[in-house]
Amino acid sequence: CSAINACETSNGGCSAKAECRRTTPGNRACVCNAGYTGDGIVCLEINPCLENNGGCDRNAECTQTGPNQAVCNCLKGYSGDGKRCTYISLCSQNNGGCSEFAICNDTELTERTCTCKPNYIGDGFKCRGNIFQELLRNSNTSRFYFQLEAFSIKDIAGPGPFTLFVPHTDILNTDPRVKDWIAKGVMAQVLRYHMVGCANLLYNDLTTITNITSLHGDLIHISYSQNSLFLNDKAEIIFSDAVGTNGVIHVINQILVP
C-alpha cells in the first residue's frame, strides 16, 4: 500500500493562491500565499491601503499595486515621498506669482490671494505706486523721471491728483532743444508744462475737454482727430491711462513747449 497524496490533484482543493501541504496520508493543509489572506480554500489579496492608509501620510493617497503591496503619493498641494508629505506654500516661491508690491496669502490648497501693499493700487498681480514711482519703472517714461530729479521737481510726489503728459524717453534723449533749454535755465518750466494738477484725467475724459491749465500756468489745447488725441495740435498721445495712486500718466510723441 502507498500513502495517498492529497495535494496531487487540483492543488488538493486549495485556492490557486494557496500552497497545499501534505500532513498525514490522505490529508493536507491549505495555506494562503504571501500577500493573501483566507482559509486556504478561499484566498483574497491583502489590500494594505485599507488599514492605516497603508502607512502613507494622511495627506497622501495609497494605491494598491499588488498583493499586500502599495505606493504612497502625496496629494496635490503637498510634496514628499508619500510616507511623509508637507504642505507646499504657493507664496513661498516667486511671491506666489503676485506683484513684488503685493502681499501673498495662502488660503487653501492650490489657492492664494494677492493684495497690493499699502500705498499701492491694483489687482495684486500688478500693483502701482504713485506716478512719480511709476515713471521710473517704465522705460518709456524713465527719462522724464530723471529730468524731474535733476531739477528737484517733486510736485507729483504729493497726494495729487495729477495728470502727466510725458514725452517718450526716445524723444527726450534725441530732441536737440533739450540741451538749449537746460543751458538757458528754462528746462524746469518746460517740464512743469507737461503736468496738470488737481485732476485725474483718463483718455476718455480728455476727449471731452478742449483746454487745461498746466502747473507751469499756461494752457494746453486738446483736440481729437482721426481717433487720436493731440495736444497743442502737434503732440499725439501714444500710450495712455497708466494709473497710479495719485494720478495718471499719458505718453506723448513730442515735447510740449509753453
mmCIF file of C-alpha atoms in Angstrom:
data_model
loop_
_atom_site.group_PDB
_atom_site.id
_atom_site.type_symbol
_atom_site.label_atom_id
_atom_site.label_comp_id
_atom_site.label_asym_id
_atom_site.label_seq_id
_atom_site.Cartn_x
_atom_site.Cartn_y
_atom_site.Cartn_z
ATOM 1 C CA CYS A 1 0.000 0.000 0.000
ATOM 2 C CA SER A 2 1.151 3.597 -0.688
ATOM 3 C CA ALA A 3 0.140 6.783 1.062
ATOM 4 C CA ILE A 4 -2.388 8.981 -0.726
ATOM 5 C CA ASN A 5 -1.050 12.452 -1.665
ATOM 6 C CA ALA A 6 -3.995 14.745 -1.020
ATOM 7 C CA CYS A 7 -2.231 17.589 -2.861
ATOM 8 C CA GLU A 8 -1.614 15.634 -6.042
ATOM 9 C CA THR A 9 -4.803 16.582 -7.834
ATOM 10 C CA SER A 10 -6.231 20.110 -8.281
ATOM 11 C CA ASN A 11 -3.869 21.548 -5.693
ATOM 12 C CA GLY A 12 -5.684 19.439 -3.115
ATOM 13 C CA GLY A 13 -8.780 21.596 -3.457
ATOM 14 C CA CYS A 14 -6.859 24.603 -2.140
ATOM 15 C CA SER A 15 -7.105 28.040 -3.695
ATOM 16 C CA ALA A 16 -4.891 28.714 -6.682
ATOM 17 C CA LYS A 17 -3.366 31.422 -4.471
ATOM 18 C CA ALA A 18 -2.553 28.906 -1.739
ATOM 19 C CA GLU A 19 0.035 26.229 -1.056
ATOM 20 C CA CYS A 20 -1.197 22.671 -0.451
ATOM 21 C CA ARG A 21 0.828 20.990 2.258
ATOM 22 C CA ARG A 22 0.663 17.246 2.944
ATOM 23 C CA THR A 23 0.093 16.440 6.578
ATOM 24 C CA THR A 24 -0.833 12.802 7.166
ATOM 25 C CA PRO A 25 -1.643 10.248 4.499
ATOM 26 C CA GLY A 26 -4.738 11.392 2.663
ATOM 27 C CA ASN A 27 -4.818 14.763 4.449
ATOM 28 C CA ARG A 28 -3.485 18.177 3.649
ATOM 29 C CA ALA A 29 -3.476 21.812 4.848
ATOM 30 C CA CYS A 30 -4.078 24.848 2.639
ATOM 31 C CA VAL A 31 -2.015 27.935 3.409
ATOM 32 C CA CYS A 32 -2.586 31.207 1.523
ATOM 33 C CA ASN A 33 0.449 32.576 -0.279
ATOM 34 C CA ALA A 34 2.231 35.709 0.939
ATOM 35 C CA GLY A 35 0.144 38.772 0.241
ATOM 36 C CA TYR A 36 -3.116 36.875 0.527
ATOM 37 C CA THR A 37 -5.431 36.122 3.415
ATOM 38 C CA GLY A 38 -8.100 33.456 3.965
ATOM 39 C CA ASP A 39 -8.602 29.872 4.986
ATOM 40 C CA GLY A 40 -6.564 28.461 2.145
ATOM 41 C CA ILE A 41 -9.630 27.281 0.285
ATOM 42 C CA VAL A 42 -10.500 30.899 -0.453
ATOM 43 C CA CYS A 43 -7.600 33.376 -0.573
ATOM 44 C CA LEU A 44 -8.081 37.090 -1.148
ATOM 45 C CA GLU A 45 -5.462 39.731 -1.904
ATOM 46 C CA ILE A 46 -4.491 41.779 1.091
ATOM 47 C CA ASN A 47 -5.065 45.474 0.374
ATOM 48 C CA PRO A 48 -2.679 47.339 2.699
ATOM 49 C CA CYS A 49 -4.426 50.621 1.953
ATOM 50 C CA LEU A 50 -7.467 49.525 3.943
ATOM 51 C CA GLU A 51 -5.611 49.785 7.222
ATOM 52 C CA ASN A 52 -3.937 52.972 8.447
ATOM 53 C CA ASN A 53 -3.859 54.301 4.876
ATOM 54 C CA GLY A 54 -1.203 51.718 4.053
ATOM 55 C CA GLY A 55 1.344 53.523 6.189
ATOM 56 C CA CYS A 56 1.108 56.557 3.939
ATOM 57 C CA ASP A 57 0.938 60.123 5.234
ATOM 58 C CA ARG A 58 -2.584 61.375 5.921
ATOM 59 C CA ASN A 59 -2.030 63.873 3.096
ATOM 60 C CA ALA A 60 -1.104 61.114 0.659
ATOM 61 C CA GLU A 61 -3.054 58.690 -1.498
ATOM 62 C CA CYS A 62 -2.423 54.980 -1.016
ATOM 63 C CA THR A 63 -2.668 52.916 -4.211
ATOM 64 C CA GLN A 64 -2.577 49.125 -4.186
ATOM 65 C CA THR A 65 -0.116 47.742 -6.724
ATOM 66 C CA GLY A 66 -0.270 44.031 -5.872
ATOM 67 C CA PRO A 67 -0.939 41.563 -3.085
ATOM 68 C CA ASN A 68 -0.126 43.406 0.144
ATOM 69 C CA GLN A 69 1.807 45.974 -1.908
ATOM 70 C CA ALA A 70 1.079 49.666 -2.331
ATOM 71 C CA VAL A 71 2.633 53.004 -3.233
ATOM 72 C CA CYS A 72 2.115 56.332 -1.495
ATOM 73 C CA ASN A 73 1.762 59.572 -3.459
ATOM 74 C CA CYS A 74 1.401 62.967 -1.832
ATOM 75 C CA LEU A 75 -1.819 64.776 -2.644
ATOM 76 C CA LYS A 76 -1.872 67.885 -4.794
ATOM 77 C CA GLY A 77 -0.502 70.795 -2.832
ATOM 78 C CA TYR A 78 1.906 68.607 -0.855
ATOM 79 C CA SER A 79 5.392 67.299 -1.501
ATOM 80 C CA GLY A 80 7.374 64.377 -0.115
ATOM 81 C CA ASP A 81 7.903 60.652 -0.545
ATOM 82 C CA GLY A 82 4.326 59.734 0.293
ATOM 83 C CA LYS A 83 5.263 58.408 3.708
ATOM 84 C CA ARG A 84 5.722 61.989 4.779
ATOM 85 C CA CYS A 85 4.089 64.892 2.943
ATOM 86 C CA THR A 86 4.500 68.571 3.672
ATOM 87 C CA TYR A 87 2.294 71.429 2.535
ATOM 88 C CA ILE A 88 3.616 73.440 -0.402
ATOM 89 C CA SER A 89 3.100 77.136 0.204
ATOM 90 C CA LEU A 90 2.265 78.814 -3.090
ATOM 91 C CA CYS A 91 3.564 82.044 -1.636
ATOM 92 C CA SER A 92 6.984 80.580 -0.873
ATOM 93 C CA GLN A 93 8.148 80.770 -4.480
ATOM 94 C CA ASN A 94 8.210 83.965 -6.523
ATOM 95 C CA ASN A 95 5.729 85.547 -4.093
ATOM 96 C CA GLY A 96 3.078 83.191 -5.449
ATOM 97 C CA GLY A 97 3.025 84.992 -8.792
ATOM 98 C CA CYS A 98 1.823 88.162 -7.087
ATOM 99 C CA SER A 99 3.339 91.564 -7.771
ATOM 100 C CA GLU A 100 6.547 92.390 -5.921
ATOM 101 C CA PHE A 101 4.485 95.167 -4.320
ATOM 102 C CA ALA A 102 1.773 92.760 -3.136
ATOM 103 C CA ILE A 103 1.236 90.511 -0.129
ATOM 104 C CA CYS A 104 0.646 86.834 -0.938
ATOM 105 C CA ASN A 105 -1.560 84.831 1.436
ATOM 106 C CA ASP A 106 -2.157 81.079 1.227
ATOM 107 C CA THR A 107 -5.875 80.454 1.639
ATOM 108 C CA GLU A 108 -6.302 76.741 0.912
ATOM 109 C CA LEU A 109 -4.725 74.002 -1.160
ATOM 110 C CA THR A 110 -3.587 75.328 -4.557
ATOM 111 C CA GLU A 111 -5.183 78.689 -3.743
ATOM 112 C CA ARG A 112 -3.765 82.039 -2.649
ATOM 113 C CA THR A 113 -4.716 85.684 -2.690
ATOM 114 C CA CYS A 114 -2.642 88.647 -3.847
ATOM 115 C CA THR A 115 -3.274 92.026 -2.232
ATOM 116 C CA CYS A 116 -1.374 95.193 -3.078
ATOM 117 C CA LYS A 117 0.616 96.636 -0.190
ATOM 118 C CA PRO A 118 -0.435 99.928 1.420
ATOM 119 C CA ASN A 119 0.163 102.943 -0.857
ATOM 120 C CA TYR A 120 -0.180 100.747 -3.957
ATOM 121 C CA ILE A 121 -3.197 100.038 -6.125
ATOM 122 C CA GLY A 122 -4.029 97.199 -8.496
ATOM 123 C CA ASP A 123 -5.340 93.652 -8.586
ATOM 124 C CA GLY A 124 -2.447 92.153 -6.628
ATOM 125 C CA PHE A 125 -0.814 90.722 -9.715
ATOM 126 C CA LYS A 126 0.049 94.182 -10.927
ATOM 127 C CA CYS A 127 0.411 96.901 -8.304
ATOM 128 C CA ARG A 128 1.242 100.528 -8.962
ATOM 129 C CA GLY A 129 2.571 103.206 -6.645
ATOM 130 C CA ASN A 130 2.369 106.978 -7.114
ATOM 131 C CA ILE A 131 3.021 108.325 -10.590
ATOM 132 C CA PHE A 132 6.463 109.589 -9.589
ATOM 133 C CA GLN A 133 7.455 105.981 -8.836
ATOM 134 C CA GLU A 134 5.742 104.660 -11.947
ATOM 135 C CA LEU A 135 7.712 107.000 -14.207
ATOM 136 C CA LEU A 136 10.928 105.263 -13.191
ATOM 137 C CA ARG A 137 9.540 101.739 -13.589
ATOM 138 C CA ASN A 138 8.603 102.256 -17.249
ATOM 139 C CA SER A 139 11.363 102.652 -19.843
ATOM 140 C CA ASN A 140 9.032 104.830 -21.951
ATOM 141 C CA THR A 141 8.890 107.427 -19.183
ATOM 142 C CA SER A 142 12.065 106.907 -17.140
ATOM 143 C CA ARG A 143 13.947 109.752 -18.857
ATOM 144 C CA PHE A 144 11.252 112.202 -17.748
ATOM 145 C CA TYR A 145 11.734 110.938 -14.185
ATOM 146 C CA PHE A 146 15.470 111.624 -14.315
ATOM 147 C CA GLN A 147 14.824 115.120 -15.671
ATOM 148 C CA LEU A 148 12.475 115.830 -12.760
ATOM 149 C CA GLU A 149 15.106 114.551 -10.333
ATOM 150 C CA ALA A 150 17.813 116.653 -11.956
ATOM 151 C CA PHE A 151 15.777 119.812 -11.391
ATOM 152 C CA SER A 152 14.421 118.730 -7.979
ATOM 153 C CA ILE A 153 10.813 118.873 -9.169
ATOM 154 C CA LYS A 154 8.842 116.928 -6.577
ATOM 155 C CA ASP A 155 5.339 118.275 -7.225
ATOM 156 C CA ILE A 156 3.908 114.947 -8.391
ATOM 157 C CA ALA A 157 5.163 113.066 -5.332
ATOM 158 C CA GLY A 158 2.338 114.736 -3.377
ATOM 159 C CA PRO A 159 -1.189 113.407 -2.861
ATOM 160 C CA GLY A 160 -2.477 114.836 -6.151
ATOM 161 C CA PRO A 161 -4.336 114.003 -8.193
ATOM 162 C CA PHE A 162 -2.181 114.819 -11.213
ATOM 163 C CA THR A 163 -2.298 114.195 -14.926
ATOM 164 C CA LEU A 164 1.033 113.863 -16.719
ATOM 165 C CA PHE A 165 1.780 114.142 -20.410
ATOM 166 C CA VAL A 166 5.207 112.558 -20.675
ATOM 167 C CA PRO A 167 7.353 112.817 -23.812
ATOM 168 C CA HIS A 168 8.635 109.377 -24.751
ATOM 169 C CA THR A 169 12.154 108.635 -23.480
ATOM 170 C CA ASP A 170 13.489 108.484 -27.059
ATOM 171 C CA ILE A 171 12.183 111.999 -27.731
ATOM 172 C CA LEU A 172 13.777 113.476 -24.619
ATOM 173 C CA ASN A 173 17.062 111.763 -25.490
ATOM 174 C CA THR A 174 17.209 112.986 -29.091
ATOM 175 C CA ASP A 175 15.497 116.412 -29.259
ATOM 176 C CA PRO A 176 18.364 118.935 -29.575
ATOM 177 C CA ARG A 177 16.279 121.648 -27.911
ATOM 178 C CA VAL A 178 16.618 119.929 -24.532
ATOM 179 C CA LYS A 179 20.276 120.937 -24.192
ATOM 180 C CA ASP A 180 19.426 124.505 -25.152
ATOM 181 C CA TRP A 181 16.639 124.710 -22.569
ATOM 182 C CA ILE A 182 18.941 123.351 -19.888
ATOM 183 C CA ALA A 183 21.640 125.861 -20.837
ATOM 184 C CA LYS A 184 19.140 128.707 -20.721
ATOM 185 C CA GLY A 185 17.734 127.582 -17.354
ATOM 186 C CA VAL A 186 14.184 127.033 -18.615
ATOM 187 C CA MET A 187 14.004 123.222 -18.581
ATOM 188 C CA ALA A 188 12.123 123.165 -15.271
ATOM 189 C CA GLN A 189 9.424 125.354 -16.818
ATOM 190 C CA VAL A 190 9.192 123.041 -19.830
ATOM 191 C CA LEU A 191 8.799 120.011 -17.572
ATOM 192 C CA ARG A 192 6.069 121.637 -15.479
ATOM 193 C CA TYR A 193 4.187 122.446 -18.663
ATOM 194 C CA HIS A 194 3.621 118.680 -19.002
ATOM 195 C CA MET A 195 1.852 118.438 -15.623
ATOM 196 C CA VAL A 196 -1.736 119.186 -14.690
ATOM 197 C CA GLY A 197 -2.717 119.471 -11.034
ATOM 198 C CA CYS A 198 -5.957 118.688 -9.208
ATOM 199 C CA ALA A 199 -7.159 116.399 -11.987
ATOM 200 C CA ASN A 200 -7.042 112.688 -12.738
ATOM 201 C CA LEU A 201 -7.877 112.799 -16.442
ATOM 202 C CA LEU A 202 -8.144 109.496 -18.255
ATOM 203 C CA TYR A 203 -8.089 109.266 -22.048
ATOM 204 C CA ASN A 204 -11.887 109.307 -22.307
ATOM 205 C CA ASP A 205 -12.024 112.380 -20.080
ATOM 206 C CA LEU A 206 -9.605 114.210 -22.348
ATOM 207 C CA THR A 207 -11.825 113.650 -25.398
ATOM 208 C CA THR A 208 -14.416 115.947 -23.813
ATOM 209 C CA ILE A 209 -12.017 118.781 -22.904
ATOM 210 C CA THR A 210 -10.528 121.475 -25.132
ATOM 211 C CA ASN A 211 -8.176 123.272 -22.736
ATOM 212 C CA ILE A 212 -6.478 122.516 -19.422
ATOM 213 C CA THR A 213 -4.049 124.540 -17.333
ATOM 214 C CA SER A 214 -0.602 123.114 -16.615
ATOM 215 C CA LEU A 215 1.396 123.522 -13.402
ATOM 216 C CA HIS A 216 3.527 125.983 -15.374
ATOM 217 C CA GLY A 217 0.437 128.159 -15.714
ATOM 218 C CA ASP A 218 -0.033 128.039 -19.488
ATOM 219 C CA LEU A 219 -2.935 126.355 -21.225
ATOM 220 C CA ILE A 220 -2.634 123.045 -23.077
ATOM 221 C CA HIS A 221 -5.016 122.761 -26.022
ATOM 222 C CA ILE A 222 -6.587 119.352 -26.609
ATOM 223 C CA SER A 223 -8.058 118.180 -29.890
ATOM 224 C CA TYR A 224 -9.482 114.861 -31.033
ATOM 225 C CA SER A 225 -8.940 113.862 -34.644
ATOM 226 C CA GLN A 226 -8.981 110.557 -36.550
ATOM 227 C CA ASN A 227 -9.391 108.537 -33.343
ATOM 228 C CA SER A 228 -6.331 110.180 -31.772
ATOM 229 C CA LEU A 229 -5.820 112.839 -29.116
ATOM 230 C CA PHE A 230 -3.435 115.701 -29.828
ATOM 231 C CA LEU A 231 -2.007 118.321 -27.511
ATOM 232 C CA ASN A 232 -1.429 121.779 -28.981
ATOM 233 C CA ASP A 233 -2.294 120.207 -32.373
ATOM 234 C CA LYS A 234 1.117 118.504 -32.533
ATOM 235 C CA ALA A 235 1.865 116.011 -29.789
ATOM 236 C CA GLU A 236 -0.111 112.779 -30.051
ATOM 237 C CA ILE A 237 -0.929 110.586 -27.061
ATOM 238 C CA ILE A 238 0.606 107.205 -27.956
ATOM 239 C CA PHE A 239 0.179 105.359 -24.630
ATOM 240 C CA SER A 240 -2.498 106.270 -22.137
ATOM 241 C CA ASP A 241 -4.096 105.636 -18.759
ATOM 242 C CA ALA A 242 -1.147 104.389 -16.677
ATOM 243 C CA VAL A 243 -2.928 104.919 -13.382
ATOM 244 C CA GLY A 244 -1.058 105.430 -10.105
ATOM 245 C CA THR A 245 -2.227 106.145 -6.582
ATOM 246 C CA ASN A 246 -2.105 109.903 -7.125
ATOM 247 C CA GLY A 247 -2.805 110.377 -10.803
ATOM 248 C CA VAL A 248 -2.457 109.125 -14.347
ATOM 249 C CA ILE A 249 0.314 109.127 -16.966
ATOM 250 C CA HIS A 250 -0.080 109.572 -20.723
ATOM 251 C CA VAL A 251 2.886 109.197 -23.067
ATOM 252 C CA ILE A 252 3.204 111.629 -25.991
ATOM 253 C CA ASN A 253 5.412 111.657 -29.063
ATOM 254 C CA GLN A 254 6.605 115.270 -28.865
ATOM 255 C CA ILE A 255 7.739 117.748 -26.251
ATOM 256 C CA LEU A 256 5.225 120.430 -25.338
ATOM 257 C CA VAL A 257 6.631 123.959 -25.419
ATOM 258 C CA PRO A 258 4.971 126.659 -23.306
#
